[in-house]
CSV table of C-alpha atoms in Angstrom, one decimal:
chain,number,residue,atom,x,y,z
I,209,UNK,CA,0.0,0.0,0.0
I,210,UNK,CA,2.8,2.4,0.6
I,211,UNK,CA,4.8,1.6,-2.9
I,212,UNK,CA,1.0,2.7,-4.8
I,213,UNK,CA,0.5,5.6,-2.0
I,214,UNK,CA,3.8,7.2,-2.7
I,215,UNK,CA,4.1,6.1,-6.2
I,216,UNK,CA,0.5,8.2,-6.7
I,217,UNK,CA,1.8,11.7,-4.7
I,218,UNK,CA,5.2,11.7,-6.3
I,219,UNK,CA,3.3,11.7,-10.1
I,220,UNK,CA,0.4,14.0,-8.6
I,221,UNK,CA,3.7,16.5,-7.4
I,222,UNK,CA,5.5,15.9,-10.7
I,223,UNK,CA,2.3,17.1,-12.5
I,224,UNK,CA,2.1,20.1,-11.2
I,225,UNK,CA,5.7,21.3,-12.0
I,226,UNK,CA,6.2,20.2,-15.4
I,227,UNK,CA,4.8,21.7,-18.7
I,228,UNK,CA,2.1,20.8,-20.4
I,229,UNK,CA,3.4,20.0,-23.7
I,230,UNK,CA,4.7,17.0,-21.8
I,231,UNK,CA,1.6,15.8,-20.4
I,232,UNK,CA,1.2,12.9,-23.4
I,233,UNK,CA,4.3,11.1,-21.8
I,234,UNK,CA,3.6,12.3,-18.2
I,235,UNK,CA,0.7,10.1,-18.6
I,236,UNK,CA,1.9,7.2,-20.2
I,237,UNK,CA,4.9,6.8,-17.7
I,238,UNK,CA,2.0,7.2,-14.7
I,239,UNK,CA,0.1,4.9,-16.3
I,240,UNK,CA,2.9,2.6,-16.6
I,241,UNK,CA,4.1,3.0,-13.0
I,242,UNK,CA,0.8,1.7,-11.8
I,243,UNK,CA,0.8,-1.3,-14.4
I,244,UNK,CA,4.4,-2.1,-13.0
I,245,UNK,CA,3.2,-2.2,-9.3
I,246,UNK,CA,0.4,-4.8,-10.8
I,247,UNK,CA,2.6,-7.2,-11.8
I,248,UNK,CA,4.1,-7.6,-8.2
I,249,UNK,CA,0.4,-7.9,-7.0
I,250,UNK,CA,0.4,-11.2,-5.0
I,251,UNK,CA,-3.3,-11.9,-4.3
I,252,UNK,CA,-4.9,-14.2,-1.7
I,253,UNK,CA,-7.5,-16.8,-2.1
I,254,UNK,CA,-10.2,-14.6,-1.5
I,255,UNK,CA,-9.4,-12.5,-4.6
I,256,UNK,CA,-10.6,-12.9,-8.2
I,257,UNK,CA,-7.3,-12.5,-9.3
I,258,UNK,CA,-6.2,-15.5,-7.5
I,259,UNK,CA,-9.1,-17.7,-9.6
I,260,UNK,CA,-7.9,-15.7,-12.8
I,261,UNK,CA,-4.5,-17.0,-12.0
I,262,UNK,CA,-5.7,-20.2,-12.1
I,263,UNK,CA,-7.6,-19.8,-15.9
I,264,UNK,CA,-4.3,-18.9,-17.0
I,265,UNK,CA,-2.7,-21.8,-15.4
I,266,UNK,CA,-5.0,-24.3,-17.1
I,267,UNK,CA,-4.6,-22.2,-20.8
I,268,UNK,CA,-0.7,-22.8,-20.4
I,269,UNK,CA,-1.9,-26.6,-19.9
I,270,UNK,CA,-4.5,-27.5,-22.7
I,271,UNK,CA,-3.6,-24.5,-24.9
I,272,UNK,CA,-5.9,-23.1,-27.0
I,273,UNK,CA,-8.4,-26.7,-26.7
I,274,UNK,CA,-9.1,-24.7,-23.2
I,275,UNK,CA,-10.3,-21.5,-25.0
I,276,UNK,CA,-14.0,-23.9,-25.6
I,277,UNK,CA,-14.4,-25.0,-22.4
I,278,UNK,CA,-13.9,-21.9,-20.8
I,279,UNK,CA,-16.1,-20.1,-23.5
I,280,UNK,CA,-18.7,-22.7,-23.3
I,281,UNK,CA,-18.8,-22.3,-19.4
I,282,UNK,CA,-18.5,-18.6,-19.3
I,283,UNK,CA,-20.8,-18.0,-22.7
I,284,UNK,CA,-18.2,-14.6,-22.7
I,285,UNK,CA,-15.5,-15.6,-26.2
I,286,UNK,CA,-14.0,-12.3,-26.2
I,287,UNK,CA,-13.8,-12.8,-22.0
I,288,UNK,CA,-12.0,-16.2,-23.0
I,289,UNK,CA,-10.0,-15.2,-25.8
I,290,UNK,CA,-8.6,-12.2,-23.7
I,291,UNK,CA,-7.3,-14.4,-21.2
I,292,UNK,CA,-6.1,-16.7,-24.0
I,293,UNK,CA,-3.8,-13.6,-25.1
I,294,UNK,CA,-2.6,-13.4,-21.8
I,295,UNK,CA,-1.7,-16.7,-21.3
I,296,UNK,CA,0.4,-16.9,-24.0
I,297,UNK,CA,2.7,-14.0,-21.6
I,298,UNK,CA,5.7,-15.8,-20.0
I,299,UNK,CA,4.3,-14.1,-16.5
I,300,UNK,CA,1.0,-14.3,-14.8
I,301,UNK,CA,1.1,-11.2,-13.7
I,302,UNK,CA,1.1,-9.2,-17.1
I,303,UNK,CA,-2.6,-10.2,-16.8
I,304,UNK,CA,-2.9,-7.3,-13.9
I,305,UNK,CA,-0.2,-5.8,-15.0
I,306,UNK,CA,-1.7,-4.9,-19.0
I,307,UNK,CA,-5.2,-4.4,-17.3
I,308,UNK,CA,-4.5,-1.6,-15.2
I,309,UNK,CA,-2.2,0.1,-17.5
I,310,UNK,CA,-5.4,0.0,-20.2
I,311,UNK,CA,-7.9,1.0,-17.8
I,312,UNK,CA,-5.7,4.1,-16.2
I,313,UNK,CA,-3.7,5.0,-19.9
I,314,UNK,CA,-6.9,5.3,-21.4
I,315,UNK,CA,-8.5,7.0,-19.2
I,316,UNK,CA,-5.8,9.9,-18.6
I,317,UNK,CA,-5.5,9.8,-22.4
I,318,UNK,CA,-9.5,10.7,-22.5
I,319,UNK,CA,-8.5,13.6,-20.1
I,320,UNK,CA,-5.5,14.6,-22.3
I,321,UNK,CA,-7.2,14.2,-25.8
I,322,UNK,CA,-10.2,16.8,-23.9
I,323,UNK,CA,-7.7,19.0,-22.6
I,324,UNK,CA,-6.6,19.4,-26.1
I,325,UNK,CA,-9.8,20.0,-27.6
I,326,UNK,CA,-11.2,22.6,-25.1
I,327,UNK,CA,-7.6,23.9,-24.3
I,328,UNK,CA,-8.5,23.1,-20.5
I,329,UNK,CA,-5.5,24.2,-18.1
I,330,UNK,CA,-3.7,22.4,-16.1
I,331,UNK,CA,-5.4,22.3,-13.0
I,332,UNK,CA,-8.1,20.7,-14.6
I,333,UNK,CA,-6.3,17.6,-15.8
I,334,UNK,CA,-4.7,16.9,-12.7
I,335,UNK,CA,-7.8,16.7,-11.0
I,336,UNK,CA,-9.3,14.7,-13.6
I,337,UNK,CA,-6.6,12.1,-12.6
I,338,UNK,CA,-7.1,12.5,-8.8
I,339,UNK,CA,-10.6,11.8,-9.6
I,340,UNK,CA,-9.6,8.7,-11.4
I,341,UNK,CA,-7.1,7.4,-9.1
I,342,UNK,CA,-9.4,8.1,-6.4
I,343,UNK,CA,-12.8,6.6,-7.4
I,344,UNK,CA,-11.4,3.7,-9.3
I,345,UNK,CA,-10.5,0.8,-7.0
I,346,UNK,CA,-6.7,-0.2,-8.1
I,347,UNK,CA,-7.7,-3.4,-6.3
I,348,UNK,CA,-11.0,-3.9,-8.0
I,349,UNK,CA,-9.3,-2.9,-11.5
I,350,UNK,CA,-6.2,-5.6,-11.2
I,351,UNK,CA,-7.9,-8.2,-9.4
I,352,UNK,CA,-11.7,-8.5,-11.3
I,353,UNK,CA,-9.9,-7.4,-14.8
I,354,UNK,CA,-13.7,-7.5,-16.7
I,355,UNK,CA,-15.5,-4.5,-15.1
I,356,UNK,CA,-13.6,-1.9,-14.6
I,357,UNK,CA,-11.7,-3.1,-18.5
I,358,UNK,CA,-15.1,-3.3,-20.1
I,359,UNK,CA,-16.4,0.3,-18.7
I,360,UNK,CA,-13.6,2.1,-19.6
I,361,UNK,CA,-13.3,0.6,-23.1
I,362,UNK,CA,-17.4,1.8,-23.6
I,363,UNK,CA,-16.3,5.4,-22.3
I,364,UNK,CA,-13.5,5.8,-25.0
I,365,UNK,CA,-15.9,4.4,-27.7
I,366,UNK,CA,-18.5,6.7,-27.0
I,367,UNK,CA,-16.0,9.4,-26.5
I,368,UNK,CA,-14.5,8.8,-29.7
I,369,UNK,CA,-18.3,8.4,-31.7
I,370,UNK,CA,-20.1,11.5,-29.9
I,371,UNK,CA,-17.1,14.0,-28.8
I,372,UNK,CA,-14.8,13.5,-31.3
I,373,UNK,CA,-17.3,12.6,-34.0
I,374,UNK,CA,-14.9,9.8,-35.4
I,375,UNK,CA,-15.5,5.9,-36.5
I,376,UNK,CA,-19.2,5.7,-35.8
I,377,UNK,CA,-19.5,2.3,-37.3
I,378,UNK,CA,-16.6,0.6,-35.7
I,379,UNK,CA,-17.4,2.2,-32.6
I,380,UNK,CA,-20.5,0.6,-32.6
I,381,UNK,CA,-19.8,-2.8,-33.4
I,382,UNK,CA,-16.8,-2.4,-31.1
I,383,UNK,CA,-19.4,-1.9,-28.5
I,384,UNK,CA,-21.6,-4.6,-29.1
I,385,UNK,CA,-18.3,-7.3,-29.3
I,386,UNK,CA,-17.7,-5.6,-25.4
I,387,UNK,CA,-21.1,-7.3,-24.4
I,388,UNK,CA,-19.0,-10.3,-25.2
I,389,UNK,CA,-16.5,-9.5,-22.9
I,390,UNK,CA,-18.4,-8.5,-19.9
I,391,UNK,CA,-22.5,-8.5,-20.0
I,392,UNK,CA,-23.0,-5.6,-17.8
I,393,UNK,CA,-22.0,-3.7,-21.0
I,394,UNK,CA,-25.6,-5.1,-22.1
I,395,UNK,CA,-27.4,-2.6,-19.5
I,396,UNK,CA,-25.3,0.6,-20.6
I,397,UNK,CA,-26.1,-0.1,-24.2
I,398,UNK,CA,-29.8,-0.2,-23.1
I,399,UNK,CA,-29.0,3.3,-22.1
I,400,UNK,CA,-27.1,4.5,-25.0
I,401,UNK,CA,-30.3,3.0,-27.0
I,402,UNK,CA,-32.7,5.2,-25.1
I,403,UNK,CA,-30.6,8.4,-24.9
I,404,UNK,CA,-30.9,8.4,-29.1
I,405,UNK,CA,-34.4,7.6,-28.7
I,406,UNK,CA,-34.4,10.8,-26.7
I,407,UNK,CA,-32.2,12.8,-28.4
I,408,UNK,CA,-34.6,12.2,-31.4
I,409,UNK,CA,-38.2,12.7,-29.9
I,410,UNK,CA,-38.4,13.9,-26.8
I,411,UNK,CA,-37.1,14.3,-23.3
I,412,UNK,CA,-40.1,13.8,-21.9
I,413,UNK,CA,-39.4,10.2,-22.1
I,414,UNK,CA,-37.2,10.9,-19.9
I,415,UNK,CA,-39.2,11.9,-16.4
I,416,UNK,CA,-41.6,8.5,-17.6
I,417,UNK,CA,-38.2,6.1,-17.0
I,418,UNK,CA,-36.5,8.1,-14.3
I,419,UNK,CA,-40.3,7.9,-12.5
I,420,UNK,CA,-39.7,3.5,-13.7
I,421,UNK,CA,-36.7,3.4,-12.3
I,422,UNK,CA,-36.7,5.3,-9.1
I,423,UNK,CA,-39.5,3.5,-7.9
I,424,UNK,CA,-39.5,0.4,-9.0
I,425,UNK,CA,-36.1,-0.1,-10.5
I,426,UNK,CA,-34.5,-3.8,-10.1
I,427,UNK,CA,-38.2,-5.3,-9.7
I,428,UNK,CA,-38.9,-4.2,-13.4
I,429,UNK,CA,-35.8,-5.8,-14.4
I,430,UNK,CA,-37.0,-8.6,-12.5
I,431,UNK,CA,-40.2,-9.4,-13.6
I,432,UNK,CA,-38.9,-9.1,-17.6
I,433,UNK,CA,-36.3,-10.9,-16.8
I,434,UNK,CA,-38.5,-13.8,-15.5
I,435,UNK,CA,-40.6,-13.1,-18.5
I,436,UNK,CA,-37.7,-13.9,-21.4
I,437,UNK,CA,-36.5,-17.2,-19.3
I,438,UNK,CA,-39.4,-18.5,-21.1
I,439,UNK,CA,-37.6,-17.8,-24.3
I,440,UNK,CA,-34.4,-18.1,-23.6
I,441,UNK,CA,-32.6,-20.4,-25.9
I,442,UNK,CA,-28.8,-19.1,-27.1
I,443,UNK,CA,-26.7,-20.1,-25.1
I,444,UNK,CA,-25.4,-16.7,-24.3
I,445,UNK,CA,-29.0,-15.2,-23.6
I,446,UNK,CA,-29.7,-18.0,-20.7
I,447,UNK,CA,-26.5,-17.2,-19.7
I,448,UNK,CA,-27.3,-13.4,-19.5
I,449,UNK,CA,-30.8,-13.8,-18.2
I,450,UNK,CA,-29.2,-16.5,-15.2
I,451,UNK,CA,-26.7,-13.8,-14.3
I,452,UNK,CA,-29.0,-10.9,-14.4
I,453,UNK,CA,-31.4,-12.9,-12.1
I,454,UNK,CA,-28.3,-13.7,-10.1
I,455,UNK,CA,-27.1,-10.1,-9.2
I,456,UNK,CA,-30.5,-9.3,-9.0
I,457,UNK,CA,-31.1,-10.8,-5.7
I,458,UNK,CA,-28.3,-9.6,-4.5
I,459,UNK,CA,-29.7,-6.8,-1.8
I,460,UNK,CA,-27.3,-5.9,0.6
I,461,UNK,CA,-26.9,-2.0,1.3
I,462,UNK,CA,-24.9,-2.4,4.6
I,463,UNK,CA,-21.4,-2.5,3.6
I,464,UNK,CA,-18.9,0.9,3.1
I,465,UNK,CA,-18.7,0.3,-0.6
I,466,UNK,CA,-21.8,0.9,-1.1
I,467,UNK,CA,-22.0,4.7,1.4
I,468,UNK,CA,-19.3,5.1,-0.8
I,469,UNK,CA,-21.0,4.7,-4.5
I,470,UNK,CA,-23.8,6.4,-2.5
I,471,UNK,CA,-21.3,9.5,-1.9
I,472,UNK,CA,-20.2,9.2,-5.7
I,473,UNK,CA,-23.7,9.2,-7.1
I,474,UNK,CA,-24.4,12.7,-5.3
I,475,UNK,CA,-21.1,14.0,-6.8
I,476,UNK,CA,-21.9,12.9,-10.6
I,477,UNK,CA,-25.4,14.2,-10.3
I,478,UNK,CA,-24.4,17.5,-8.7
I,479,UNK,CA,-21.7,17.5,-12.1
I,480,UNK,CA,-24.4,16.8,-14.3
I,481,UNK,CA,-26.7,19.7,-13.1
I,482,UNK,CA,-24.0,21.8,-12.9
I,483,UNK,CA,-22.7,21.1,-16.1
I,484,UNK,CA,-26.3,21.5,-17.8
I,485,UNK,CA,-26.7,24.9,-16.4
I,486,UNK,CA,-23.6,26.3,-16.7
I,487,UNK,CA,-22.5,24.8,-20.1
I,488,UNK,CA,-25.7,24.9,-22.3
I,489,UNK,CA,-23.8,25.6,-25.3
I,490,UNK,CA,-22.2,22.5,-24.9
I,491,UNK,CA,-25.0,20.3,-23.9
I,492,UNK,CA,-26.8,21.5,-27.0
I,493,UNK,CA,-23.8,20.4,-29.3
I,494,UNK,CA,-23.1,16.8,-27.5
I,495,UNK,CA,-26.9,16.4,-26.7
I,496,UNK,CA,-26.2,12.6,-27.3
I,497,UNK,CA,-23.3,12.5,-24.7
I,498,UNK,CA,-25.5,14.4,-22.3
I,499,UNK,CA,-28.8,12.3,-22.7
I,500,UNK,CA,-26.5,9.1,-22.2
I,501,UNK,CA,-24.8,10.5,-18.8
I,502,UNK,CA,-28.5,11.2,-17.9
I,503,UNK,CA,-29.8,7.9,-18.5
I,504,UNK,CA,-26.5,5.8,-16.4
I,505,UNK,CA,-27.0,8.2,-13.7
I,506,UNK,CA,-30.8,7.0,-13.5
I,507,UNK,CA,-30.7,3.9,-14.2
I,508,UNK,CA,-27.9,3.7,-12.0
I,509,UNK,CA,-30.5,5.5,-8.7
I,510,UNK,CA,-33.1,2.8,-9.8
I,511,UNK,CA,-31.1,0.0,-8.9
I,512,UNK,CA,-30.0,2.0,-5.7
I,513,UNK,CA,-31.2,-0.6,-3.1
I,514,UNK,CA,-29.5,-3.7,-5.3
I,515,UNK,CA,-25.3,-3.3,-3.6
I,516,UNK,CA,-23.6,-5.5,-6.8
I,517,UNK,CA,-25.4,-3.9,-9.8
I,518,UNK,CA,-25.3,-0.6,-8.1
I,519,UNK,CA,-21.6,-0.6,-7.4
I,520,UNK,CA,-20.9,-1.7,-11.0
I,521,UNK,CA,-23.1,0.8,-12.8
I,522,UNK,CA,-21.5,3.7,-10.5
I,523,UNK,CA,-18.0,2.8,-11.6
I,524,UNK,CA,-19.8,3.6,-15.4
I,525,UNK,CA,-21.3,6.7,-13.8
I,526,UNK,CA,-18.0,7.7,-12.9
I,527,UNK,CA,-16.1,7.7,-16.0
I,528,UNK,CA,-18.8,9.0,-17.8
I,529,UNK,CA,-19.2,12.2,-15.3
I,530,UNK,CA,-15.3,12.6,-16.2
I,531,UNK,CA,-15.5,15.4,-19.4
I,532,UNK,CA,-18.3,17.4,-18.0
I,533,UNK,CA,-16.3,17.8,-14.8
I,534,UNK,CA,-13.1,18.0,-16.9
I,535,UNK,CA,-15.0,21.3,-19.1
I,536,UNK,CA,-16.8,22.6,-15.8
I,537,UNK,CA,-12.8,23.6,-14.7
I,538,UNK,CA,-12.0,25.4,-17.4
I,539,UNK,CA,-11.4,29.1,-16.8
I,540,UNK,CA,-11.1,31.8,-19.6
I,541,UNK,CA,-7.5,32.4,-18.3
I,542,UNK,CA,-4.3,31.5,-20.7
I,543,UNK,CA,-1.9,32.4,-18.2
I,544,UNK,CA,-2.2,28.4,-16.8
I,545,UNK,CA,-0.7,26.4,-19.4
I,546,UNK,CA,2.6,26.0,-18.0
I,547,UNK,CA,2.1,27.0,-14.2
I,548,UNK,CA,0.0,24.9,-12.1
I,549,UNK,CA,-2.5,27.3,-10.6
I,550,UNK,CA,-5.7,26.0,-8.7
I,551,UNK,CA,-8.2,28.4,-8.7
I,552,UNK,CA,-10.9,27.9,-5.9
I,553,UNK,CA,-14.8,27.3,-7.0
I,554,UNK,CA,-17.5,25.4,-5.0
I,555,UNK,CA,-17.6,22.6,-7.6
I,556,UNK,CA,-13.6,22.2,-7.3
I,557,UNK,CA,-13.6,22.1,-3.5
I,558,UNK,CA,-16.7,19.8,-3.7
I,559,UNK,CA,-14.5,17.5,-5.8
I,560,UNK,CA,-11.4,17.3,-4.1
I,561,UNK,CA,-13.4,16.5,-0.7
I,562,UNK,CA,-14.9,13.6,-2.3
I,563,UNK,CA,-11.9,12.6,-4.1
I,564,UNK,CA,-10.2,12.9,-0.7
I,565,UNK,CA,-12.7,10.8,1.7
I,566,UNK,CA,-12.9,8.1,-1.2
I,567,UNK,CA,-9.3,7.8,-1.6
I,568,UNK,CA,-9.2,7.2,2.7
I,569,UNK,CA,-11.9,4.7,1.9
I,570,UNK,CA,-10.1,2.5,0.0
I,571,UNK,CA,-6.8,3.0,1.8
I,572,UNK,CA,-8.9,1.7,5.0
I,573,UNK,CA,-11.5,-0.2,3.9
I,574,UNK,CA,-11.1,-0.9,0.4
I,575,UNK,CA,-8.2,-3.6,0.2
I,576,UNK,CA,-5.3,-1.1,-0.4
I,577,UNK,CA,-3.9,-2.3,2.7
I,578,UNK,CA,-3.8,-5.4,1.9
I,579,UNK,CA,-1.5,-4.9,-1.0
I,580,UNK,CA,1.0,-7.3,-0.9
I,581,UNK,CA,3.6,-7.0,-3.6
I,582,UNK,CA,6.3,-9.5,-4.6
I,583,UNK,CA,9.8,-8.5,-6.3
C-alpha cells in the first residue's frame, strides 16, 4: 500500500511542475508505473485474481483446446479469448499488469485528448486524474480485470463516436463485441439505445423512465427478466438472463462500498446539473453524450437498493461524469498552461473532498492495505 501511496503523490507532485506540452508522456509513464506495481500484486485466495491465475494456469496446460471449455462455461469468447492472449505471456502477472495500464492510460488519455480539444489548463487535468485514481478501486481494477476493463473501453468508444465525432461504425460494433467481454455492458447499451431515442423525440421520455426506475427499478428488471427465461434459448442469452437474475437478488446495502458509491452518485449528479446549467452551449452540441450520462445516472439511482449492480453501474457513472467535470474547470485564463494554478470554486472544492474521503476509503477499507507485492 505504501509503494502505490507514494508512487500516486510523487506523479500527482511531478504534474504540477512540469509543462504541459509534456503531459502525453507524463501520462503514459504514470500509467505505466501503476501497471508495474500490478505485476508484483500477489493476491490471496479470496481475490478474483487469484481464480484468474488459475484460468491462465490451465490455458498454459491445454492451450488453445481450453479457449471452448472456458467459453462454453462462461458464454463470454472475447472474456475467453482475452485471457487466452494473456496466457500466451511468460508471466502471470502481465494479466494485472496490461489491465491496469489499459484501464488508467486510457483514461488519462480521454483527459488529455479533452484538454486538447477545449484547451483546459492544467489544473483541470490533474484533477481529472485524482478523480480517477481516487474513485477507481486499483484493487478492484487488477484483481476483477472484466469491469472496470469493459467500462472504460465503452467510455473511450462513445467518447470517440459523440465528442470526437470519429468511427461511428466501428465504434458501434466495437461496442456490441464488449457485451462479449463482460455482459454488464448489455445494461449501458440499453441506455445509449434510449438516450438516441431521446435525443430524437423527446425528453419527456425521460421523467416516464426516471419515474420507472426510481421506484420500481431492479423489480422491473426482475419481472422481464422472469418473463424472457421462457424464451431463452442461445446459449449466451440463458447465460445473461441466469446472471442478471443472479445479481439481482443480491440486496445488501450495509457495507462501506456501497456509502461510498452512495457519496459518488451525489457527486456525478451535482456534475451533471451543474454542467447543464452552466454549459448549455455544450449540452446542445453533444446532446447525445449528455442524454447518455443522464440515462447511467438514473438507471444507476433505480437499482440503488441492489449493492452489486449498483456498485458496477457507478463505476460507469464515474467515467462518464469525467469530461463534464473536466469542461466545468475550465477558466477563460491562458496564463495556466505552463504553471499549475488552482483556482478555488464550490464545484472544485466539492470535488477534491470527495476525491479525498474516497481515496481514505479505500486505503482503510477498500483492500489497499492489503496490497501485498512480490519482487
Amino acid at each position: 500500500m505504501i509503494v502505490l501511496l507514494v508512487y500516486i503523490a510523487i506523479m500527482l507532485m511531478t504534474g504540477m511542475c512540469i509543462s504541459k506540452k509534456m503531459y502525453g508522456i507524463y501520462f503514459f509513464i504514470f500509467a505505466l508505473g501503476l501497471g508495474f506495481i500490478a505485476f508484483y500484486y500477489s493476491p490471496d485466495l479470496t481475490k478474483d485474481l487469484y481464480r484468474h491465475y488459475k484460468t491462465l494456469e490451465n490455458y498454459k496446460i491445454y492451450g488453445f483446446d481450453y479457449f471452448y471449455m472456458f467459453e462454453k462455461s462462461s458464454s463470454l469468447p472475447m472474456y475467453a479469448f482475452y485471457f487466452y492472449i494473456m496466457s500466451l505471456l511468460p508471466y502471470y502477472g502481465f494479466l494485472p499488469a496490461i489491465t491496469c495500464f489499459l484501464v488508467y492510460g486510457l483514461n488519462f488519455w480521454v483527459i488529455y485528448r479533452i484538454a486538447l480539444k477545449f484547451s483546459l489548463p492544467k489544473s483541470s487535468m490533474l484533477i481529472g486524474v485524482f478523480f480517477i485514481i481516487s474513485n477507481l478501486n486499483y484493487i478492484g481494477v487488477i484483481s476483477g480485470i472484466r469491469n472496470n476493463l469493459a467500462f472504460t473501453l465503452f467510455f473511450l468508444l462513445n467518447y470517440l463516436e459523440l465528442i470526437e465525432k470519429k468511427n461511428k461504425v466501428i465504434c458501434w460494433v466495437l461496442m456490441i463485441l464488449l457485451g462479449l467481454f463482460h455482459s454488464s455492458i448489455y445494461i449501458v447499451l440499453f441506455c445509449k439505445f434510449i438516450a438516441m431515442i431521446i435525443n430524437k423525440y423527446s425528453r419527456k421520455v425521460v421523467y416516464v423512465i426516471l419515474a420507472v426506475s426510481s421506484l420500481f427499478g431492479a423489480r422491473v428488471v426482475s419481472y422481464v427478466v422472469e418473463k424472457l427465461n421462457f424464451i431463452g434459448s442461445d446459449k449466451i442469452f440463458e447465460d445473461f438472463l441466469w446472471k442478471t437474475t443472479y445479481y439481482l437478488d443480491w440486496t445488501t446495502t450495509n457495507s462501506w462500498y456501497y456509502y461510498r458509491n452512495v457519496m459518488v452518485m451525489f457527486l456525478t449528479v451535482t456534475i451533471f446539473f451543474y454542467f447543464y446549467f452552466k454549459r448549455r452551449k455544450l449540452v446542445q452540441e453533444y446532446r447525445t453524450y449528455v442524454n447518455l450520462f443522464l440515462m447511467l445516472i438514473i438507471i444507476t439511482i433505480g437499482f440503488a437498493f441492489n449493492d452489486i449492480v449498483f456498485g458496477r453501474l457507478a463505476i460507469a457513472v464515474c467515467l462518464f461524469s469525467i469530461i463534464p467535470m473536466e469542461l466545468l474547470l475550465t477558466t477563460n485564463s491562458n496564463n495556466q498552461n505552463n504553471k499549475f494554478i488552482l483556482r478555488v470554486s464550490p464545484i472544485k472544492i466539492y470535488i477534491l473532498l470527495e476525491c479525498i474521503i474516497s481515496l481514505i476509503y479505500y486505503t482503510k477499507l477498500g483492500g489497499w492495505a492489503d496490497l501485498i507485492l512480490k519482487f
